Amino acid sequence: MTNNRITDEEALAFHLEPTPGKFEISATVPMTTQRDLSLAYSPGVAVPCERIAENPELAYDYTNKGNLVAVISNGTAVLGLGNLGALASKPVMEGKSVLFKRFADVNSIDIELDTEDTEAFINAVRLMGPTFGGINLEDIKAPECFIIEQRLKEEMDIPVFHDDQHGTAVICAAGLINALHISGKKIEDVRIVLNGAGAAGIACLELLKAMGASHNNCIMCDTKGVIYQGRTEGMNQWKSAHAANTELRSLEEAMSGADVFLGVSVKGAVTPAMVASMADNPVIFAMANPDPEITPEEAHEVRMDAIVATGRSDYPNQVNNVLGFPYLFRGALDINARAINDEMKIACAHALANLAREDVPDEVAVAYGKTLSFGRDYIIPTPFDPRLIHRIPPAVAKAGMETGAARRPIIDMDAYELTLKSRMDPTANILRGINARARANQARMIFAEGDDPRVLRAAVTYQRSGLGKALVVGRPEDVKTKLEEAGMADAVRELEVVNAAKTDHLDTYKGFLYNRLQRRGFDNKDIHRLAARDRHVFAALMLEHGHGDGLVTGATRKSAHVLERLNHVFEANAEHGAAGFTALLHKGRIVFIADTLVHEWPDENDLANIAESGAVVARNLGLEPRVAFVSFSTFGYPVSERAEKMHRAPMVLDERGVNFEYEGEMTVDVALNPAAQAQYPFSRLTGPANILVVPARHSASISVKLMQEMAGATVIGPILTGLDKSIQICSTTSTSNDILNMAILAACKVGE
């Protein structure tokens, strides 16, 4: 199990900063000129209004309805927390909306209805129907959730989907398809025991019966035991529909000889003895959260032949709803579906099951730090499999078209799959990949500025996230005070604080430093001052002597000052090939600007060196490098002495015979815009550049700051390269999350 502890303070800070909540609304059209506003509102808006009044289907063309889902709750069953009410459920509903966007590029907005009156809830949702392309009901207690969903399905002409029921059911079904395949059993023959007769449990059994499970082979249990025909205590119409004709009365009795156990109940509901009594190759889906009915370890102690799944991410075979609802809605929205029917849910389950049987892409294996292949410990795809977006929605859409749920069938399914591939933000997978690599590397990370609260928060998060060991340079009393002031007093005992004045290695460090600097005007007093009192130098000495695996610094001093200090210990300068690359993440694109840290005015050879270093960084992050040498001229025009070196730099790479794409000199639009690139068919770039090598450090800095302030780009870096040690320098405006990102890059040795 992974060490990934989240404190209350971290959770609250995440929801508070940089602005309260987890998402915002942004316009997709220009809103700058009076003409823009006239088109967006009055009088231009009247035209689509009239067209929609004539033909309501055109709302899918002229509004965001076709890609907008409402996440709606009254907060009566919030996660495992119970009835917290509508307002307290809002963080969960916001989170669900964010997941829709992250995994399937579905726009979503949360709506919390402050009522427990079923009729009032139904009426409120029904009246909002014209706004949305689909409704995702969430965290509504049973049995009201059954009534609400059924009525809304009958009264609305858009998909209504209660994820707590059907999301769990779909992923459970996908896992069961593969578990039965491995165990050589058929769904129509197996005996299934379900424990937990709430919304999710009932939906699971209903879907499995729709897929072929026999009613007489399915036993449903609740807190009072088996739900059998004739039972009156604790019954309702939804339980009664699954009452079995059986003499069995307890879960323990039902488990004897069962092929499948499905649990959506409580921790500890299943004992090892119950598992031992099951049939050969038993399938156990212990899906209670946060703790399963029985852990995989406990189940395998008595039955090595068991196939076990849970709801937990730290065990194999996680039954995770995020594998289902984003892609179900994606497929349903793309055919303007009237509903999400059983056939669409079953198609989703089969598509997920089939995907798990295929070879797993390398990036997934890297992200999870292990090789995954179809078998007892891998029967369900992982949530971060990049194929989900273009494999699951088409299956859902086809089923919707075949069953008459589609208003607008998809004609060219191959083209549809291509559009799905292009919808997703590639930067998300890149960032997840480097997090996984950092976790696998378990680097001892040196945080040089232990007197800064941002650095301390980053260090605590680094260690608590299971990324490795955090070593904080500072005075223990000072670190303790700062942690207490930051609300992290409990972290005092977790961090290792290294005090330069009290380390056993100080004499060794001073000897090394004296040998390096004695002919550069430094005497013994200078050396002592640097080694014992300058945290940047001391941290660099720790790294040089193997007392840490990576170093993060720069949050409290300008990068030029930090780089000067690092040069006392390492050759972190232009002459020895050092360079800095700043990554700009914006609207699903990632572009590196170089050199933003070291070279003041590089010549053509320096520029070629920078390009080669940039290619290494890009490949370390999973990108195929495409380098553009950018200027104010394109391929020699207009002629300028200032642009000449940008013209010659590609020629240097020609002579070196490098193995990546490069071209120049060119303006930024030619480097990044395919339409502008098309005017130069002789260009060697096969697509938009992802590394921009600029003429000088000042132009690099201006470019980065302009994109950050005007366009809102996310900035990572500068990433320091060209050293044989892993060092990253933050900016003085870095947040604790920025510092953590730099530590992760250092742990991955991206620039080394």
Short mmCIF file of N, CA, C and O in Angstrom, two decimals, residues 29 65 108 146 149 170 175 189 197 202 289 310 340 344 357 412 494 516 520 540 640 642 674 688 706 729 738:
data_model
loop_
_atom_site.label_atom_id
_atom_site.label_comp_id
_atom_site.label_asym_id
_atom_site.label_seq_id
_atom_site.Cartn_x
_atom_site.Cartn_y
_atom_site.Cartn_z
N VAL A 29 -15.50 32.41 -27.17
CA VAL A 29 -15.56 33.32 -28.32
C VAL A 29 -14.92 34.65 -27.92
O VAL A 29 -14.78 34.95 -26.73
N LYS A 65 -25.30 23.21 -25.03
CA LYS A 65 -26.13 22.12 -24.49
C LYS A 65 -25.55 20.74 -24.79
O LYS A 65 -25.55 19.85 -23.94
N SER A 108 -19.11 20.61 -17.39
CA SER A 108 -20.06 20.22 -16.35
C SER A 108 -20.16 21.32 -15.31
O SER A 108 -19.19 22.04 -15.05
N PHE A 146 -34.02 6.06 -6.23
CA PHE A 146 -34.68 5.22 -7.23
C PHE A 146 -35.88 5.95 -7.83
O PHE A 146 -36.09 5.95 -9.04
N GLU A 149 -34.69 9.07 -9.99
CA GLU A 149 -34.12 8.72 -11.29
C GLU A 149 -35.18 8.18 -12.24
O GLU A 149 -35.25 8.58 -13.42
N VAL A 170 -21.55 -0.60 -13.81
CA VAL A 170 -20.86 -0.78 -15.09
C VAL A 170 -19.43 -1.27 -14.88
O VAL A 170 -18.97 -2.22 -15.54
N GLY A 175 -15.35 -5.75 -14.74
CA GLY A 175 -14.42 -6.61 -14.02
C GLY A 175 -14.90 -8.05 -13.96
O GLY A 175 -14.11 -8.99 -14.09
N ASP A 189 -24.37 -19.24 -15.50
CA ASP A 189 -24.25 -20.43 -14.65
C ASP A 189 -23.82 -20.12 -13.22
O ASP A 189 -24.05 -20.93 -12.31
N ALA A 197 -27.86 -3.84 0.03
CA ALA A 197 -29.03 -3.66 -0.84
C ALA A 197 -29.39 -2.20 -1.00
O ALA A 197 -30.56 -1.83 -0.98
N ILE A 202 -28.21 -2.76 -5.71
CA ILE A 202 -29.36 -3.12 -6.54
C ILE A 202 -29.05 -2.90 -8.02
O ILE A 202 -29.37 -3.73 -8.87
N ASN A 289 -16.08 1.29 0.75
CA ASN A 289 -15.07 2.34 0.90
C ASN A 289 -15.24 3.06 2.23
O ASN A 289 -16.36 3.27 2.67
N THR A 310 -11.28 -4.37 -5.33
CA THR A 310 -11.77 -3.48 -4.26
C THR A 310 -12.06 -2.11 -4.87
O THR A 310 -11.87 -1.89 -6.06
N ILE A 340 -29.45 7.14 -21.46
CA ILE A 340 -28.39 6.13 -21.36
C ILE A 340 -29.09 4.85 -20.95
O ILE A 340 -29.51 4.70 -19.80
N MET A 344 -26.36 0.57 -23.67
CA MET A 344 -25.19 1.47 -23.67
C MET A 344 -24.29 1.16 -22.49
O MET A 344 -23.06 1.18 -22.61
N ARG A 357 -7.76 -6.64 -21.75
CA ARG A 357 -7.12 -7.84 -22.30
C ARG A 357 -6.02 -7.51 -23.30
O ARG A 357 -5.27 -8.40 -23.71
N ASP A 412 -19.38 8.62 -39.60
CA ASP A 412 -18.01 8.14 -39.80
C ASP A 412 -17.38 7.85 -38.44
O ASP A 412 -16.86 8.74 -37.78
N GLU A 494 8.48 14.25 11.34
CA GLU A 494 8.62 13.48 10.10
C GLU A 494 9.82 13.92 9.27
O GLU A 494 10.49 13.09 8.65
N ARG A 516 38.59 23.63 -4.60
CA ARG A 516 37.99 24.20 -5.82
C ARG A 516 38.23 25.70 -5.93
O ARG A 516 38.42 26.22 -7.04
N ARG A 520 40.79 31.05 -6.69
CA ARG A 520 39.82 32.02 -7.18
C ARG A 520 39.63 33.16 -6.17
O ARG A 520 38.59 33.82 -6.15
N ALA A 540 24.33 22.34 -1.98
CA ALA A 540 25.05 21.83 -3.14
C ALA A 540 26.16 20.87 -2.72
O ALA A 540 26.41 19.86 -3.38
N SER A 640 18.83 40.76 -41.31
CA SER A 640 19.27 41.51 -40.13
C SER A 640 20.49 40.82 -39.53
O SER A 640 20.53 39.58 -39.42
N ARG A 642 21.25 40.90 -36.50
CA ARG A 642 20.83 40.32 -35.22
C ARG A 642 20.25 38.92 -35.39
O ARG A 642 20.27 38.12 -34.47
N PRO A 674 0.11 25.74 -37.56
CA PRO A 674 0.18 24.88 -38.76
C PRO A 674 -0.16 25.63 -40.05
O PRO A 674 0.43 25.35 -41.10
N PRO A 688 3.81 21.57 -35.27
CA PRO A 688 4.19 22.71 -34.45
C PRO A 688 5.39 22.38 -33.55
O PRO A 688 5.50 21.28 -33.00
N LEU A 706 5.32 37.20 -20.33
CA LEU A 706 4.18 37.67 -21.09
C LEU A 706 3.11 36.58 -21.19
O LEU A 706 1.91 36.85 -20.99
N ILE A 729 16.09 25.01 -9.91
CA ILE A 729 16.03 26.33 -9.28
C ILE A 729 14.62 26.91 -9.45
O ILE A 729 14.14 27.09 -10.57
N ASP A 738 4.43 24.86 -6.86
CA ASP A 738 5.49 25.05 -7.85
C ASP A 738 6.80 24.41 -7.38
O ASP A 738 7.51 23.76 -8.15
#
